[in-house]
Coordinates of C-alpha atoms and ligand atoms in Angstrom, one line a residue:
T1 CA 85.6 -64.1 61.8
Q2 CA 83.9 -61.4 59.7
E3 CA 84.1 -63.1 56.7
V4 CA 82.5 -66.3 58.3
E5 CA 79.6 -64.4 60.0
A6 CA 79.0 -62.5 56.7
F7 CA 78.6 -65.6 54.6
V8 CA 75.3 -66.1 53.0
I9 CA 74.1 -69.8 52.3
Q10 CA 71.1 -70.1 49.9
N11 CA 71.8 -73.7 48.4
K12 CA 73.7 -76.8 48.9
E13 CA 76.4 -75.5 46.6
A14 CA 77.3 -72.5 48.8
L15 CA 76.9 -74.7 51.7
E16 CA 79.6 -76.9 50.3
Q17 CA 81.8 -73.9 49.3
F18 CA 81.4 -72.9 52.6
R19 CA 82.8 -76.2 54.0
I20 CA 85.6 -76.3 52.0
S21 CA 86.9 -72.9 52.3
Y22 CA 86.7 -72.7 56.3
T23 CA 85.9 -75.9 58.0
G24 CA 87.1 -78.6 55.9
R25 CA 90.5 -80.5 56.2
K26 CA 92.3 -78.2 53.9
G27 CA 90.2 -74.9 54.7
Q28 CA 91.4 -71.5 55.9
I29 CA 90.9 -72.7 59.7
A30 CA 93.0 -75.6 59.3
D31 CA 95.7 -73.5 57.8
L32 CA 95.5 -71.3 60.9
F33 CA 96.1 -74.1 63.2
D34 CA 98.9 -75.1 61.0
D35 CA 100.5 -71.7 61.2
I36 CA 100.7 -72.2 65.0
K37 CA 104.4 -73.0 64.7
N38 CA 105.2 -69.7 63.3
I39 CA 103.8 -67.8 66.1
A40 CA 106.0 -66.8 69.0
P41 CA 105.8 -69.3 71.8
E42 CA 104.5 -66.8 74.6
Q43 CA 101.7 -65.9 72.3
R44 CA 100.7 -69.2 71.1
K45 CA 98.0 -70.1 73.6
A46 CA 96.1 -67.0 73.0
Y47 CA 96.3 -67.5 69.4
G48 CA 95.3 -71.0 69.6
Q49 CA 92.2 -69.8 71.8
E50 CA 91.0 -67.3 69.1
V51 CA 91.4 -69.9 66.3
N52 CA 89.4 -72.7 68.3
K53 CA 86.7 -69.8 69.0
L54 CA 86.5 -69.3 64.9
K55 CA 86.5 -72.9 64.3
E56 CA 83.4 -73.3 66.5
L57 CA 81.8 -70.4 65.3
A58 CA 82.3 -71.5 61.7
Q59 CA 81.1 -75.1 62.6
T60 CA 77.7 -73.9 64.3
K61 CA 77.2 -71.4 61.1
F62 CA 77.6 -74.6 59.0
N63 CA 75.3 -76.6 61.2
Q64 CA 72.5 -74.1 61.3
M65 CA 72.4 -73.4 57.6
Q66 CA 72.5 -77.3 56.6
E67 CA 69.2 -77.6 59.0
Q68 CA 67.8 -74.5 57.4
L69 CA 68.5 -75.9 54.0
E70 CA 66.8 -79.4 55.0
A71 CA 63.8 -77.6 56.3
S72 CA 63.1 -75.4 53.3
S73 CA 63.8 -78.4 51.0
N74 CA 61.2 -80.4 53.0
G75 CA 58.7 -77.4 52.7
Q76 CA 59.0 -77.5 48.7
Q77 CA 58.3 -81.1 48.7
K78 CA 54.9 -80.6 50.8
L79 CA 54.1 -78.2 47.9
N80 CA 54.4 -80.7 45.2
I81 CA 51.5 -80.7 42.9
D82 CA 50.0 -83.8 41.9
F83 CA 50.0 -83.3 38.1
T84 CA 47.8 -86.7 37.4
L85 CA 44.6 -84.6 39.3
P86 CA 42.2 -83.5 36.7
P87 CA 42.2 -79.7 36.3
V88 CA 39.7 -77.4 37.2
P89 CA 37.7 -76.7 34.1
D90 CA 38.3 -73.1 32.4
T91 CA 35.2 -71.4 32.0
L92 CA 34.6 -68.9 29.2
G93 CA 32.7 -65.6 29.8
T94 CA 29.8 -65.1 27.4
R95 CA 28.6 -61.9 25.3
H96 CA 25.9 -60.0 27.4
P97 CA 22.5 -60.5 25.9
L98 CA 22.1 -56.8 25.6
T99 CA 25.6 -56.5 23.5
V100 CA 24.2 -59.8 21.5
V101 CA 21.3 -57.8 20.1
R102 CA 22.8 -54.6 20.0
E103 CA 25.3 -55.9 17.6
E104 CA 22.5 -57.7 15.6
I105 CA 20.7 -54.2 15.4
I106 CA 23.9 -52.7 13.8
R107 CA 24.4 -55.4 11.3
I108 CA 20.9 -55.0 10.2
F109 CA 21.1 -51.5 9.6
E110 CA 25.0 -51.7 8.1
R111 CA 23.4 -53.8 5.4
I112 CA 21.3 -50.5 4.3
G113 CA 24.0 -48.1 4.2
F114 CA 23.8 -46.8 8.1
N115 CA 27.1 -45.9 9.8
L116 CA 27.6 -45.5 13.4
S117 CA 28.1 -42.7 15.5
E118 CA 28.8 -41.9 19.1
G119 CA 28.1 -39.2 21.8
P120 CA 28.9 -38.3 25.5
E121 CA 26.7 -39.7 28.2
I122 CA 27.1 -36.6 30.1
E123 CA 25.5 -34.0 27.6
D124 CA 24.5 -30.3 27.6
D125 CA 20.8 -29.0 27.5
W126 CA 21.2 -27.7 24.1
H127 CA 22.1 -31.4 22.5
N128 CA 19.6 -33.2 24.7
F129 CA 16.7 -30.5 24.5
T130 CA 17.0 -27.3 23.0
A131 CA 18.3 -27.9 19.6
L132 CA 15.8 -30.6 19.5
N133 CA 13.2 -28.2 20.0
F134 CA 12.1 -28.6 23.3
P135 CA 11.3 -25.0 24.5
E136 CA 12.3 -23.6 27.8
N137 CA 10.0 -24.6 30.6
H138 CA 8.0 -26.9 28.2
P139 CA 6.4 -29.7 29.8
A140 CA 7.8 -32.1 27.2
R141 CA 11.1 -31.6 29.4
D142 CA 9.2 -33.5 32.3
M143 CA 8.2 -36.3 30.1
Q144 CA 11.8 -37.8 30.6
D145 CA 12.7 -37.1 34.0
T146 CA 16.2 -35.9 34.0
F147 CA 19.3 -36.3 36.0
F148 CA 20.7 -33.2 36.1
V149 CA 24.7 -32.7 36.9
E150 CA 25.2 -29.0 37.3
G151 CA 24.6 -25.8 35.6
N152 CA 23.0 -26.8 31.9
M153 CA 24.8 -30.3 32.1
L154 CA 22.9 -33.4 32.2
L155 CA 22.8 -37.1 31.8
R156 CA 21.5 -37.6 28.5
T157 CA 17.9 -38.9 28.5
H158 CA 17.8 -40.2 25.1
T159 CA 20.5 -41.0 22.0
S160 CA 18.6 -38.2 20.1
S161 CA 21.3 -36.0 21.5
V162 CA 23.8 -37.8 19.3
Q163 CA 21.8 -37.0 16.0
V164 CA 22.2 -33.3 16.9
R165 CA 25.8 -33.6 16.9
V166 CA 25.8 -35.7 13.6
M167 CA 24.0 -32.9 11.9
E168 CA 26.1 -30.2 13.4
N169 CA 29.2 -31.6 11.8
Q170 CA 28.4 -33.8 8.8
K171 CA 26.5 -32.7 5.3
P172 CA 23.7 -34.8 3.8
P173 CA 23.2 -37.5 2.9
I174 CA 23.0 -38.9 6.4
R175 CA 22.7 -42.4 7.6
T176 CA 23.8 -43.1 10.9
L177 CA 22.9 -45.2 13.8
S178 CA 23.7 -44.3 17.4
P179 CA 23.4 -46.8 19.9
G180 CA 24.3 -45.9 23.7
R181 CA 23.2 -45.8 27.6
V182 CA 20.8 -43.2 28.4
F183 CA 19.3 -42.3 31.8
R184 CA 15.9 -41.2 33.2
N185 CA 15.3 -40.6 36.9
E186 CA 12.7 -43.6 37.4
A187 CA 12.0 -46.1 40.0
I188 CA 13.5 -49.6 39.0
S189 CA 11.0 -52.4 38.5
A190 CA 10.3 -55.2 36.0
R191 CA 9.7 -52.7 33.3
A192 CA 11.6 -49.5 34.0
H193 CA 15.3 -48.9 34.9
C194 CA 17.1 -45.4 35.6
V195 CA 20.0 -46.8 33.4
F196 CA 18.9 -48.2 30.0
H197 CA 19.9 -48.3 26.3
Q198 CA 18.6 -46.8 23.0
V199 CA 19.6 -47.3 19.6
E200 CA 18.7 -43.9 17.4
G201 CA 18.5 -44.1 13.8
L202 CA 18.7 -41.0 11.3
F203 CA 18.3 -40.5 7.8
I204 CA 18.8 -37.1 6.2
D205 CA 18.9 -36.7 2.3
E206 CA 16.8 -34.8 -0.4
N207 CA 13.2 -35.9 -0.9
V208 CA 13.0 -38.3 2.3
S209 CA 9.6 -39.4 3.0
F210 CA 7.4 -41.0 5.6
A211 CA 7.2 -44.0 3.4
D212 CA 11.0 -44.4 3.6
L213 CA 10.6 -44.3 7.2
K214 CA 7.8 -47.1 7.3
Q215 CA 9.7 -49.3 4.7
T216 CA 12.9 -49.2 6.7
L217 CA 11.6 -50.1 10.0
Y218 CA 9.6 -53.0 8.4
Y219 CA 12.7 -54.3 6.8
F220 CA 14.4 -54.0 10.4
V221 CA 11.6 -55.5 12.1
Q222 CA 11.5 -58.6 9.7
E223 CA 15.1 -59.2 10.1
M224 CA 15.2 -58.5 13.5
F225 CA 12.1 -61.0 14.6
G226 CA 11.4 -63.1 11.8
P227 CA 9.1 -62.5 8.4
E228 CA 5.7 -63.3 10.5
T229 CA 6.3 -60.1 12.4
K230 CA 3.8 -57.3 11.6
I231 CA 4.6 -53.6 12.3
R232 CA 2.1 -50.6 13.1
F233 CA 2.7 -46.9 13.4
R234 CA 0.5 -44.9 16.1
P235 CA 0.2 -41.4 15.7
S236 CA 2.4 -39.9 18.5
F237 CA 4.1 -36.7 19.6
F238 CA 7.8 -35.7 20.0
P239 CA 8.8 -32.0 20.0
F240 CA 11.6 -33.1 17.3
T241 CA 9.6 -35.0 15.0
E242 CA 6.7 -33.9 12.7
P243 CA 4.6 -36.1 12.2
S244 CA 5.6 -38.6 14.9
A245 CA 4.7 -42.1 15.5
E246 CA 5.1 -44.8 18.1
I247 CA 6.4 -48.0 16.6
D248 CA 4.5 -51.3 17.5
I249 CA 5.1 -54.9 16.3
S250 CA 2.7 -57.9 16.6
C251 CA 3.2 -59.7 20.0
L252 CA 5.7 -62.4 19.9
I253 CA 4.9 -64.0 22.9
C254 CA 1.2 -64.7 22.3
K255 CA 1.0 -63.9 18.8
G256 CA -2.4 -62.5 19.2
A257 CA -3.7 -64.9 21.2
G258 CA -3.7 -62.5 24.4
C259 CA -0.8 -62.2 27.3
N260 CA 0.4 -60.1 30.0
I261 CA 3.3 -58.6 27.9
C262 CA 0.7 -56.9 25.2
K263 CA -1.8 -56.4 27.9
H264 CA -3.9 -58.6 25.6
S265 CA -4.0 -55.9 22.8
G266 CA -1.4 -58.3 20.5
W267 CA 0.8 -55.3 20.0
V268 CA 4.1 -54.3 21.9
E269 CA 5.9 -50.7 21.4
I270 CA 9.4 -51.1 20.5
G271 CA 10.3 -47.5 20.2
G272 CA 9.6 -43.8 18.6
S273 CA 9.7 -42.4 15.2
G274 CA 9.1 -39.3 13.0
M275 CA 10.0 -36.9 10.2
V276 CA 12.7 -34.7 11.8
D277 CA 11.2 -31.3 12.3
P278 CA 12.2 -28.6 10.1
E279 CA 12.8 -26.4 12.9
V280 CA 15.7 -28.9 14.0
L281 CA 17.3 -29.2 10.9
R282 CA 17.8 -25.4 11.0
N283 CA 19.3 -25.4 14.6
C284 CA 21.7 -27.9 13.2
G285 CA 22.8 -25.9 10.2
I286 CA 21.0 -28.0 7.3
D287 CA 18.5 -26.3 5.3
P288 CA 14.9 -27.7 5.5
E289 CA 14.0 -26.4 2.1
K290 CA 16.5 -28.7 0.5
Y291 CA 16.6 -32.0 2.7
S292 CA 14.1 -33.8 4.7
G293 CA 14.8 -37.0 6.9
F294 CA 13.5 -39.3 9.3
A295 CA 14.5 -40.5 12.8
F296 CA 13.6 -43.2 15.0
G297 CA 14.7 -44.4 18.6
M298 CA 14.6 -48.0 19.9
G299 CA 14.9 -49.5 23.5
I300 CA 17.8 -52.2 23.2
E301 CA 16.1 -53.9 26.4
R302 CA 12.8 -53.8 25.1
I303 CA 13.8 -55.6 21.9
T304 CA 16.2 -58.0 23.7
M305 CA 13.2 -59.0 26.2
L306 CA 10.8 -59.5 23.1
K307 CA 13.3 -61.3 21.2
Y308 CA 14.3 -63.6 24.1
Q309 CA 11.0 -63.7 26.1
I310 CA 12.8 -62.0 29.4
K311 CA 9.9 -60.9 31.7
D312 CA 12.2 -58.7 34.0
L313 CA 14.6 -56.0 33.1
R314 CA 16.3 -56.2 36.2
L315 CA 17.9 -59.5 35.1
F316 CA 19.9 -57.2 32.7
T317 CA 22.0 -55.6 35.4
E318 CA 22.1 -58.3 38.3
N319 CA 24.9 -60.4 36.4
D320 CA 23.5 -63.6 37.7
V321 CA 25.4 -66.4 35.6
R322 CA 22.7 -68.6 35.5
F323 CA 20.8 -66.0 33.3
L324 CA 23.6 -64.8 31.3
R325 CA 24.8 -68.4 30.6
Q326 CA 21.5 -69.2 28.6
F327 CA 23.1 -66.8 25.9
E328 CA 26.4 -68.8 25.8
S329 CA 25.7 -70.4 22.2
L330 CA 24.7 -66.8 20.8
Ligands
LIG1 N1 14.2 -40.0 21.6 C1 12.7 -40.6 21.6 C2 12.5 -41.1 23.0 O1 13.7 -41.5 23.8 C3 12.6 -41.4 20.7 C4 12.6 -40.9 19.3 C5 13.6 -40.7 18.6 C6 11.3 -40.3 18.8 C7 13.6 -40.3 17.5 C8 11.3 -40.1 17.5 C9 12.3 -39.9 16.7 O2 11.5 -41.6 23.6

């Protein structure tokens, strides 16, 4: 009885096995009935009753299992898939426009010997400000509304922090490019965001001059935006470069005719640049008597917007596929 109860039937084969061993004409239960002739006559009635009960139990179990198997195989039939139906099309993702442009910038500078360097997004005050000649309490620190984390830790406001790390750890000649995410406490609008991307360039060697800076950026602008593009340097101020210059390119949208992007000036700013301040070289353990260098920093969003005529910065972070799919072919 226990054996019959414990039997588990999961498929047709097991069900047939069950039938052969128990309920079938040559099964164990039939054998038990045959044995009745060997039982003492006064016990035959009780014996017969017991074997009958067992026979009923086995038969009920057999019927139940048969029903269950039938039900589940019907279920499987319902799941059957029509393989002649056309498939749901497979859609591939696309590279983000900022990725496309970052990689292009890297390729352009790679050709003139720049390597890549990276640094942390959570930075300390030294690498983001102090080593870069931002004096304590100097209003220059307010220029870049900073997200402070705790103590002297903050979210880097520019990738210039990476140039400090590279100079601290490598000897000139240095030719490096550091792309990365930066953070500033600004209200989000079509033209500003609290998270954006920069790429910083640094070139340190003997006898590096402002002419090298101009020629390098001229080469970049021509490669990036095409040979029609003009470049202009506007005197500016950064605590870590002297002299400093803002980099403008001729407006690609209106080509000088006047539009909202260039505010009818015909020029748009793509970044800042300058000769690395001797004090910064000294802070990073490089001898300013022997070496000089230039640095520049550009916004990747700004360059992407100019190159692909994107009018709202927020499109980069909204992940609307109608926007992203437009870059499918790049
Ligand atoms: N770090 C500056 C900024 O974020 C840009 C810059 C980099 C300027 C290197 C000069 C030299 O505005």
